[in-house]
XYZ file of C-alpha atoms in Angstrom:
660
model
C -67.688 122.859 -3.215
C -68.312 126.564 -3.587
C -66.417 127.499 -0.935
C -63.559 125.377 -1.759
C -63.426 126.743 -5.459
C -63.101 130.635 -4.393
C -60.546 129.261 -2.156
C -58.477 127.756 -4.866
C -59.468 130.482 -7.555
C -58.018 132.753 -5.285
C -54.536 130.705 -4.480
C -53.936 130.193 -7.699
C -54.250 133.834 -8.494
C -51.931 134.710 -5.783
C -49.330 131.948 -6.670
C -49.332 133.582 -10.668
C -48.275 137.599 -8.904
C -45.839 135.384 -6.466
C -44.553 133.136 -9.398
C -43.992 137.036 -11.132
C -42.472 138.431 -8.366
C -39.682 136.070 -7.428
C -39.073 135.594 -11.230
C -38.685 139.798 -11.454
C -36.202 139.368 -8.084
C -34.064 136.890 -9.254
C -33.685 138.882 -12.610
C -32.750 141.797 -10.552
C -30.545 139.549 -8.419
C -28.634 137.794 -11.475
C -28.027 141.339 -12.912
C -26.842 142.847 -9.393
C -24.096 139.940 -9.701
C -23.284 140.897 -13.042
C -21.980 144.044 -11.726
C -18.708 145.158 -11.135
C -18.828 146.872 -8.189
C -21.247 143.876 -6.061
C -19.602 142.380 -3.544
C -19.548 138.355 -3.860
C -18.285 135.651 -6.207
C -20.342 135.387 -8.993
C -20.877 131.583 -10.038
C -20.291 129.879 -6.583
C -22.826 127.864 -5.474
C -24.510 127.788 -2.329
C -23.435 125.997 0.586
C -25.708 123.795 2.834
C -24.068 122.772 5.742
C -26.446 119.744 7.514
C -25.753 119.103 10.809
C -27.377 118.433 14.131
C -29.324 121.319 15.491
C -26.662 122.642 18.355
C -26.852 123.277 22.058
C -26.010 127.025 23.317
C -26.527 129.014 26.307
C -28.524 132.319 26.731
C -28.150 134.533 29.728
C -28.184 131.154 31.854
C -30.841 129.816 30.382
C -30.317 127.073 27.922
C -31.258 127.052 23.775
C -31.170 125.001 20.877
C -30.009 126.737 17.657
C -30.924 125.056 13.941
C -31.033 126.524 10.561
C -33.772 125.570 8.776
C -31.878 124.609 5.571
C -30.432 122.448 7.526
C -33.261 119.929 8.628
C -35.173 117.125 6.582
C -38.469 119.753 5.554
C -40.311 119.794 2.147
C -40.960 122.972 0.133
C -42.779 126.074 1.346
C -42.225 124.413 4.476
C -44.242 125.738 7.881
C -42.575 126.960 11.451
C -44.891 123.572 12.860
C -43.116 121.493 10.392
C -39.278 123.004 11.508
C -39.914 122.805 15.125
C -41.405 118.928 15.061
C -37.689 118.721 13.913
C -36.249 120.133 16.943
C -35.414 118.508 20.364
C -37.544 119.351 23.655
C -40.446 121.253 22.006
C -43.852 119.952 22.382
C -45.639 120.640 19.056
C -49.125 119.186 18.750
C -52.414 120.128 16.492
C -55.614 120.941 18.290
C -59.178 120.964 17.969
C -59.165 123.824 16.052
C -57.089 122.587 13.901
C -54.064 125.047 15.067
C -51.060 124.113 15.727
C -49.529 124.673 19.807
C -45.987 124.216 21.361
C -44.698 123.586 24.709
C -41.913 123.763 26.534
C -40.942 122.105 29.282
C -44.702 121.406 30.841
C -45.675 124.823 29.562
C -49.128 125.370 27.786
C -48.905 127.558 24.634
C -49.499 130.511 25.651
C -46.116 131.035 27.930
C -43.960 130.661 24.398
C -43.209 133.496 22.685
C -42.562 133.761 19.268
C -40.469 136.114 18.088
C -40.267 137.006 14.096
C -37.431 139.758 12.967
C -37.369 141.104 16.334
C -41.114 141.297 16.650
C -43.273 139.521 19.022
C -46.241 138.048 17.062
C -47.790 136.056 19.350
C -49.488 139.224 21.184
C -52.560 138.335 19.517
C -56.701 138.024 20.580
C -56.076 134.376 21.328
C -52.174 135.176 23.126
C -50.244 132.593 20.590
C -49.074 132.570 17.515
C -50.044 129.427 15.229
C -46.730 128.294 14.317
C -48.609 126.493 10.898
C -49.115 129.810 9.449
C -45.587 131.031 9.734
C -43.204 130.145 7.026
C -39.644 128.665 7.964
C -36.591 130.526 6.618
C -33.605 131.695 7.798
C -32.480 130.658 11.833
C -34.696 129.035 14.593
C -33.500 129.681 17.939
C -35.667 128.082 20.484
C -34.578 129.349 24.461
C -36.152 127.237 26.890
C -36.957 128.729 30.198
C -36.985 132.716 30.471
C -33.530 133.473 28.715
C -34.390 137.684 29.918
C -36.712 139.656 30.591
C -36.731 141.915 27.479
C -38.503 139.950 25.009
C -41.997 141.477 26.118
C -45.235 140.723 27.980
C -46.370 137.335 28.636
C -43.384 135.515 28.227
C -42.480 132.851 30.774
C -41.654 128.801 29.631
C -39.609 129.655 26.428
C -39.440 132.268 23.041
C -39.091 130.274 19.393
C -37.104 132.551 17.293
C -36.943 133.605 13.477
C -34.668 135.479 11.975
C -34.898 135.730 8.101
C -32.137 135.794 5.973
C -31.484 139.259 4.180
C -29.547 139.387 1.186
C -26.304 137.259 -0.655
C -28.272 134.367 -1.226
C -28.600 132.898 -4.351
C -32.119 132.255 -6.431
C -33.157 129.194 -5.315
C -36.156 126.812 -6.159
C -37.733 123.794 -4.156
C -40.434 121.745 -5.218
C -41.952 118.567 -3.360
C -45.215 115.976 -3.810
C -46.528 113.354 -1.643
C -48.339 110.028 -2.446
C -51.074 111.293 -1.005
C -51.466 114.170 -3.660
C -49.893 116.792 -1.560
C -47.593 119.467 -3.782
C -45.028 122.082 -2.757
C -43.251 124.646 -3.842
C -40.983 127.635 -2.735
C -38.360 129.700 -3.933
C -36.030 132.240 -2.768
C -33.740 135.512 -4.084
C -31.596 138.010 -2.439
C -28.775 140.495 -3.276
C -25.930 142.405 -1.533
C -24.477 145.363 -3.130
C -22.417 147.975 -1.633
C -23.622 151.554 -2.041
C -21.575 154.554 -0.441
C -19.928 153.849 2.501
C -22.567 151.558 3.149
C -24.340 148.474 2.322
C -28.439 147.440 0.518
C -29.888 144.062 0.935
C -32.687 142.673 -0.773
C -34.470 138.865 -0.068
C -37.628 138.164 -1.445
C -39.380 134.468 -0.474
C -42.582 133.008 -1.433
C -44.345 129.516 -1.594
C -47.222 127.530 -1.963
C -48.755 124.018 -0.226
C -51.542 122.455 -0.785
C -52.729 119.302 0.449
C -55.993 116.795 -0.399
C -56.021 115.457 3.133
C -53.843 113.043 5.622
C -52.921 110.223 5.289
C -54.800 108.166 7.995
C -52.903 105.925 9.916
C -54.258 102.055 9.530
C -54.454 101.385 12.851
C -57.403 104.470 13.039
C -60.765 104.121 12.086
C -62.460 107.280 10.443
C -65.905 106.806 9.677
C -65.661 110.072 7.007
C -62.669 109.309 5.473
C -62.590 109.190 1.725
C -59.454 107.758 0.115
C -57.534 106.671 2.999
C -57.629 110.310 3.789
C -58.995 111.754 6.671
C -62.136 113.290 6.798
C -62.012 117.273 6.313
C -58.212 117.694 6.620
C -57.886 119.455 3.516
C -55.222 122.553 3.321
C -54.570 125.090 0.771
C -51.766 128.196 1.750
C -49.623 130.701 -0.098
C -47.393 132.918 1.109
C -45.006 135.724 -0.226
C -41.844 137.535 1.582
C -39.996 141.106 1.049
C -37.587 142.143 3.538
C -34.906 144.937 2.451
C -31.972 146.585 4.907
C -29.947 149.462 4.792
C -26.365 149.691 6.495
C -24.236 152.702 6.663
C -20.542 153.230 6.649
C -21.309 154.551 10.397
C -22.730 151.330 11.545
C -26.384 152.928 11.620
C -28.450 150.752 9.682
C -32.547 150.023 8.867
C -35.012 147.640 7.921
C -38.329 146.557 6.789
C -40.368 143.263 5.979
C -43.767 142.420 4.733
C -45.026 138.755 4.962
C -48.677 137.893 3.412
C -50.454 134.519 3.492
C -53.860 133.817 2.264
C -55.302 130.318 2.768
C -57.884 127.590 3.792
C -58.580 124.682 5.620
C -60.567 121.944 7.222
C -60.552 120.814 10.799
C -60.248 116.610 10.866
C -63.305 115.992 13.797
C -62.415 114.419 16.676
C -62.743 111.070 16.258
C -63.488 110.264 20.272
C -67.005 112.066 20.618
C -70.324 111.801 19.633
C -71.101 115.384 18.716
C -67.018 116.440 17.364
C -66.763 119.720 16.015
C -67.334 120.054 12.429
C -65.686 123.169 11.663
C -63.893 124.778 8.582
C -62.311 127.903 7.758
C -63.524 129.259 4.282
C -60.511 132.092 4.332
C -57.605 133.312 6.409
C -55.112 135.858 5.661
C -52.496 137.559 7.895
C -50.016 140.217 7.125
C -47.449 141.077 9.382
C -45.710 144.422 8.610
C -42.079 144.970 10.574
C -40.186 148.261 10.661
C -37.113 148.331 12.327
C -34.219 151.181 12.462
C -30.602 151.082 15.159
C -28.413 154.072 15.566
C -24.948 154.174 14.561
C -21.803 152.882 16.887
C -20.842 156.271 17.277
C -23.496 156.782 19.949
C -22.684 155.985 23.737
C -25.754 153.309 23.546
C -26.799 151.153 21.013
C -30.191 152.074 20.180
C -32.949 149.944 18.336
C -36.674 150.722 17.610
C -39.122 148.737 15.594
C -42.762 149.083 14.831
C -44.651 145.884 14.162
C -48.377 145.800 12.400
C -49.667 142.787 12.628
C -53.186 142.454 10.611
C -55.872 139.078 10.379
C -58.674 137.979 8.868
C -60.388 134.392 9.542
C -63.589 132.796 8.655
C -64.947 129.833 10.467
C -67.979 127.826 9.023
C -69.956 124.981 11.503
C -71.575 122.196 9.727
C -74.589 119.645 11.239
C -72.626 116.303 9.406
C -69.705 114.837 8.044
C -70.802 115.621 4.655
C -69.809 119.583 4.892
C -72.361 120.697 2.807
C -75.068 122.646 5.284
C -73.276 125.253 6.904
C -75.131 125.782 10.127
C -73.278 128.976 11.981
C -70.520 131.182 10.903
C -68.289 133.124 13.005
C -66.351 135.673 11.699
C -63.412 137.793 12.929
C -60.544 140.855 12.434
C -57.997 140.673 13.997
C -54.916 143.922 14.363
C -52.452 144.075 16.802
C -49.171 147.481 16.696
C -46.815 146.611 18.807
C -44.167 148.996 19.311
C -40.004 147.894 20.781
C -37.478 149.968 21.772
C -34.352 148.657 23.536
C -30.917 150.120 24.191
C -27.982 148.644 25.644
C -24.315 149.721 26.929
C -20.989 149.105 28.443
C -21.023 150.165 31.957
C -17.336 150.154 32.754
C -15.128 147.676 31.290
C -16.603 144.288 32.495
C -20.343 145.185 32.701
C -23.017 145.777 30.077
C -26.822 147.087 31.052
C -29.877 146.484 28.928
C -33.093 148.320 28.673
C -36.604 147.142 26.692
C -40.091 148.616 26.055
C -43.172 146.530 24.129
C -46.029 148.248 24.178
C -48.475 145.811 22.150
C -52.235 147.151 20.855
C -54.288 144.171 20.527
C -57.979 144.860 18.988
C -60.432 141.600 17.844
C -63.782 142.333 16.601
C -65.794 139.404 15.631
C -69.561 138.196 14.257
C -71.829 135.422 14.668
C -74.107 134.850 11.817
C -76.206 138.105 11.560
C -75.342 139.797 14.608
C -73.993 142.859 15.232
C -69.918 143.040 15.400
C -68.307 142.582 19.247
C -65.457 144.523 19.680
C -62.347 143.855 21.993
C -59.101 145.179 22.612
C -56.349 144.499 25.327
C -53.665 146.687 25.581
C -50.322 145.110 27.115
C -46.798 146.612 27.487
C -43.819 145.586 30.027
C -40.735 147.946 31.248
C -37.295 146.148 31.897
C -33.306 146.311 32.674
C -31.016 143.447 32.605
C -27.222 144.059 33.910
C -24.351 141.720 33.249
C -21.079 141.534 34.640
C -18.032 139.702 33.396
C -15.604 138.056 36.288
C -13.374 136.279 34.620
C -14.246 133.623 33.537
C -18.070 133.997 35.455
C -20.775 135.964 33.724
C -23.239 137.105 35.655
C -26.610 138.040 34.583
C -29.625 139.777 36.535
C -32.457 142.122 36.249
C -36.208 143.471 36.328
C -40.255 143.625 34.895
C -42.911 145.426 35.195
C -45.810 144.289 32.452
C -49.344 145.385 33.075
C -52.317 145.282 30.675
C -55.977 146.773 30.687
C -58.685 145.854 28.785
C -60.790 149.421 27.327
C -62.934 147.273 25.077
C -65.023 143.900 25.850
C -67.925 143.368 23.791
C -71.045 142.573 25.917
C -69.011 141.577 28.977
C -67.372 142.951 32.409
C -63.791 144.470 31.508
C -60.659 142.693 32.989
C -59.635 145.430 36.144
C -56.104 147.219 34.789
C -53.245 144.388 35.937
C -49.305 145.095 37.052
C -47.400 142.696 37.730
C -43.237 142.677 38.690
C -41.001 139.601 37.514
C -37.436 139.297 38.006
C -34.675 136.660 36.981
C -30.552 135.984 38.172
C -28.248 133.929 36.159
C -24.867 132.807 36.130
C -22.422 130.800 34.078
C -19.207 130.173 34.332
C -16.445 128.005 31.849
C -14.184 126.338 35.093
C -11.848 124.954 32.454
C -11.578 123.318 29.201
C -14.716 123.209 27.550
C -17.402 122.823 30.089
C -19.584 125.716 30.580
C -21.847 125.552 33.781
C -25.425 127.517 33.884
C -28.319 128.677 36.386
C -30.998 130.574 36.614
C -34.028 131.899 38.309
C -36.341 134.131 37.103
C -40.200 134.987 38.150
C -42.861 136.549 35.953
C -46.844 136.990 35.153
C -48.684 136.386 32.540
C -52.141 138.321 31.857
C -54.875 136.401 30.650
C -56.266 136.475 26.913
C -59.209 138.475 25.365
C -59.821 134.891 24.056
C -59.365 132.858 27.597
C -61.443 135.562 28.736
C -64.022 136.521 26.570
C -64.055 133.884 23.614
C -67.513 131.058 23.273
C -66.038 129.432 20.470
C -69.301 128.661 17.948
C -70.291 127.478 21.818
C -67.803 125.519 22.645
C -66.644 127.226 25.308
C -68.017 128.460 28.211
C -66.354 132.461 28.996
C -64.569 133.939 32.295
C -63.483 137.396 32.791
C -62.708 136.578 36.343
C -59.681 134.942 35.193
C -56.334 135.611 37.401
C -52.796 136.180 35.936
C -50.240 133.476 36.281
C -47.081 133.886 38.054
C -44.659 131.616 36.958
C -41.468 130.349 39.074
C -38.670 128.714 37.590
C -35.330 127.176 38.032
C -33.162 125.872 36.435
C -29.207 124.779 36.318
C -27.376 122.504 33.665
C -23.681 122.009 32.029
C -22.434 121.892 28.372
C -19.115 120.246 27.828
C -17.405 118.523 24.876
C -16.322 114.921 25.846
C -13.789 113.837 23.291
C -16.088 113.933 19.996
C -19.018 114.118 21.658
C -20.970 117.546 22.340
C -23.517 117.416 25.460
C -25.983 119.412 27.416
C -27.656 118.697 30.809
C -30.230 120.462 32.250
C -32.175 119.738 35.481
C -35.213 122.483 35.842
C -38.384 123.310 38.020
C -41.239 125.102 37.860
C -43.906 126.314 39.467
C -47.480 127.921 38.388
C -49.452 129.738 40.725
C -53.292 130.255 39.481
C -52.398 128.015 36.485
C -54.735 128.335 33.917
C -56.114 125.220 32.517
C -59.320 123.594 30.450
C -61.807 121.951 32.164
C -65.387 120.243 31.376
C -68.635 121.746 32.017
C -71.268 119.091 30.728
C -72.862 118.918 27.064
C -69.274 118.962 25.888
C -68.423 121.849 26.465
C -65.275 123.539 28.206
C -64.512 126.622 30.201
C -61.313 128.132 31.527
C -60.424 128.452 35.469
C -57.841 129.341 37.489
C -56.076 126.345 39.731
C -53.869 126.786 42.532
C -50.330 125.787 41.211
C -49.373 123.614 39.308
C -45.268 121.852 39.349
C -42.954 120.775 36.674
C -39.585 118.462 36.932
C -37.797 117.716 34.638
C -34.306 116.917 32.781
C -32.906 117.285 29.315
C -30.414 115.727 27.970
C -28.755 116.417 24.623
C -25.633 115.268 22.959
C -24.193 115.571 19.663
C -21.051 113.723 17.071
C -19.488 113.411 14.047
C -17.191 110.423 13.219
C -16.017 110.932 9.562
C -19.124 110.259 7.652
C -21.774 110.062 10.424
C -23.348 112.553 12.141
C -25.534 111.522 15.730
C -27.363 113.306 17.198
C -30.087 111.769 20.688
C -31.890 113.986 22.811
C -34.000 113.004 26.068
C -36.361 114.571 27.981
C -38.377 113.326 31.362
C -40.610 115.383 33.168
C -43.060 114.943 36.434
C -45.968 117.223 36.233
C -49.137 117.766 38.677
C -51.811 119.638 39.598
C -53.136 120.784 42.925
C -56.258 121.998 43.892
C -58.323 120.545 46.009
C -61.711 122.236 44.375
C -60.789 120.219 41.687
C -62.864 117.549 39.829
C -61.203 114.313 40.607
C -60.624 113.104 37.180
C -59.161 116.906 36.369
C -56.255 117.058 38.409
C -53.824 115.533 35.902
C -51.936 118.099 33.171
C -53.710 118.102 30.070
C -50.951 116.922 26.404
C -47.946 117.084 28.248
C -45.870 113.617 28.025
C -43.708 111.923 30.468
C -40.927 111.534 28.233
C -39.702 112.965 24.822
C -36.870 111.063 22.714
C -35.204 111.672 19.949
C -32.181 109.882 17.592
C -30.964 111.746 14.024
C -28.359 110.258 11.978
C -27.374 111.041 9.319
C -24.752 109.596 6.799
C -22.562 110.475 3.984
C -22.849 107.479 0.772
C -20.709 107.148 -2.255
C -21.925 109.078 -5.176
C -22.821 111.993 -3.172
C -25.607 110.116 -1.655
C -26.864 111.115 1.634
C -29.237 109.248 4.220
C -30.993 110.137 7.316
C -33.037 108.936 10.020
C -34.910 110.197 13.292
C -36.701 108.393 15.572
C -38.773 110.376 17.814
C -40.381 108.864 21.061
C -43.767 110.664 22.756
C -44.411 109.233 26.488
C -47.380 108.524 28.004
C -50.032 111.504 28.517
C -53.538 112.497 29.214
C -56.464 114.623 27.742
C -60.129 116.060 28.560
C -62.622 114.409 27.677
C -65.203 116.602 27.182
C -68.461 114.165 27.091
C -66.818 112.144 29.792
C -65.555 115.358 31.932
C -62.407 113.058 33.449
C -59.246 113.000 31.652
C -57.986 109.840 29.645
C -54.780 108.113 28.742
C -52.866 108.550 25.612
C -51.129 106.027 25.325
C -46.649 106.293 24.528
C -45.824 105.192 20.828
C -42.376 105.901 18.826
C -42.427 107.113 14.918
C -40.127 106.847 12.505
C -38.390 109.322 9.928
C -36.445 108.512 7.199
C -34.772 109.617 4.068
C -32.291 109.609 1.166
C -30.775 112.599 -0.994
C -28.567 113.231 -3.615
C -26.786 116.382 -4.869
C -25.189 117.246 -8.581
C -23.292 120.219 -9.946
C -20.910 123.036 -9.138
C -22.193 125.664 -10.552
C -25.792 125.448 -11.106
C -26.906 122.403 -8.126
C -29.453 120.183 -8.155
C -30.797 117.779 -5.062
C -33.575 115.525 -5.542
C -34.357 113.648 -1.744
C -37.104 111.126 -1.690
C -38.520 110.744 2.203
C -40.788 108.828 4.266
C -42.704 110.217 7.182
C -44.491 107.702 9.787
C -42.627 105.011 7.817
C -44.437 102.149 10.699
C -47.771 104.059 10.366
C -48.090 103.991 13.421
C -50.947 105.366 15.604
C -49.790 108.696 17.536
C -52.038 111.077 18.842
C -51.507 114.716 19.694
C -54.314 114.920 21.538
C -57.865 113.018 22.370
C -59.275 111.897 18.746
C -56.450 113.901 16.892
C -53.917 110.737 15.333
C -50.701 112.572 13.649
C -50.448 111.734 9.872
C -50.203 107.925 8.766
C -47.191 106.607 6.563
C -46.137 109.276 3.793
C -43.927 109.075 1.265
C -42.764 112.873 -0.603
C -40.426 113.324 -3.161
C -38.511 116.755 -3.452
C -36.113 118.455 -6.125
C -33.960 121.856 -5.349
C -32.330 123.695 -7.759
C -30.072 126.403 -7.250
């Protein structure tokens, strides 16, 4: 098709440019390593540590820390692929072809995504699509509300992505799967002393393409061809450049630029007679982050950042599964400018005070067919303060925040009135002895509806609702982290009470409308255990939760939470074998869940299921390193559904090679 040809040509052109830039940076890195004043050792290979994700505690809340290099991922991985390997986070692809996150019964707009210190979930949609974010560096998943200083609309958790800056030797990764998917990525970095400070540069680039998702054998798809789901192709190219300069007194400044271009199809929902027949022939996103911090001689550690997030998307709607005739077209342009300032200073010998101000100016322009552009704008800001006091083995945290928003532009629809809401949190962690650490926290905060929730019609699939009220979360958690012999364990119990919860409702004709419900209550436990014995590493996780919607005005068939499973469990195993071989496997279980059937206008049950992934790898070389990997995803070809009518990919065989 013409649009596919144009997209491939653009991707090819961008890939050539990326390869040229990467080659230049790799050459620069190699040249810098030959200079006498460069800190480091020439010829030493990179050391890749491959261990299970580690449990942690942040401000009285629980967290998971993992390095992208330690996860079994393909070349040029996305954040969505990485998060599917991390316990306690739900990752699913929705009917728009976007990826959503869920933590502890929350919906995706309650989970903040922060990339290199800049919130990227403050958008027209109120969330970040992790399938459009590259996975690199360190990933931190904080469950619950660990801090009030991450910016507005942060309720259920925070995903932090910290890109590596400098010091990494040139690395090239390539991969292919049996269904025709290919991917390639590379990275290079250099760090050198300049005067009394240091300058670090880092770059990465990647391209990925798949002709379609393999169809699980138990699933029937009338539009499938060659064993691939209808309209499930995907093409994407991305590049990243980062720089950081540090002075001798501790002052620093940094800058990074991420650019992404791509196109993708939207697999039709298999349970509907008239599903969405959509394609994104072109999508692009650019993220510029500028940041700086004051010297250590200042009485407070002050940091400031500016983020510019610009995106453009084209959406086409078709009349049948041939995807030949375009019936409707929607185009939109998004732009968010985020200003963020933080400060931290000591208050005596055992106390620390922190402050943060975040302001986001969100602009959206959309055009349906040849209609005039409709303009929307939302301004969000938050001002928060937190304190931390250490009393021997006990650490206390607490704080308050003011969140506010207004909507200066709302197209031809009513504007949202200015809103203000106060939040608070208190946390405690203690080390009663040995390796045992106890923690507990209570928090309350509001989330203001996004522009899409209020005003979007999604080509006739939604009825706008400018009258939506903000949600308010009251969350409580208690947990313990300990080492019991060779086993590290973490157990957490939580309860979330969400007032005025915003949910999808079916209104007839295959359409939806977002409405407030009186409250949604989530109660559950999370258990994580990791151990290593000689050549064997094991990690096991279990999450059990019970989520209820309470509202006597809700239709009887729509009172269950949507796309929130009752249980999740996983078991990871890694075994070092002779001849420098390493085998790994992961079994993932997802419990029963419910989804809203648009045509039946009621909830339907999705059965539980288990997925098995595995692989083996072999490494050669000491100075120059070569690593080969062979992986199988969904080895049993199980039919597991992200939501109604949208199965996960079937069995996939993937071969990868890494040079570094």
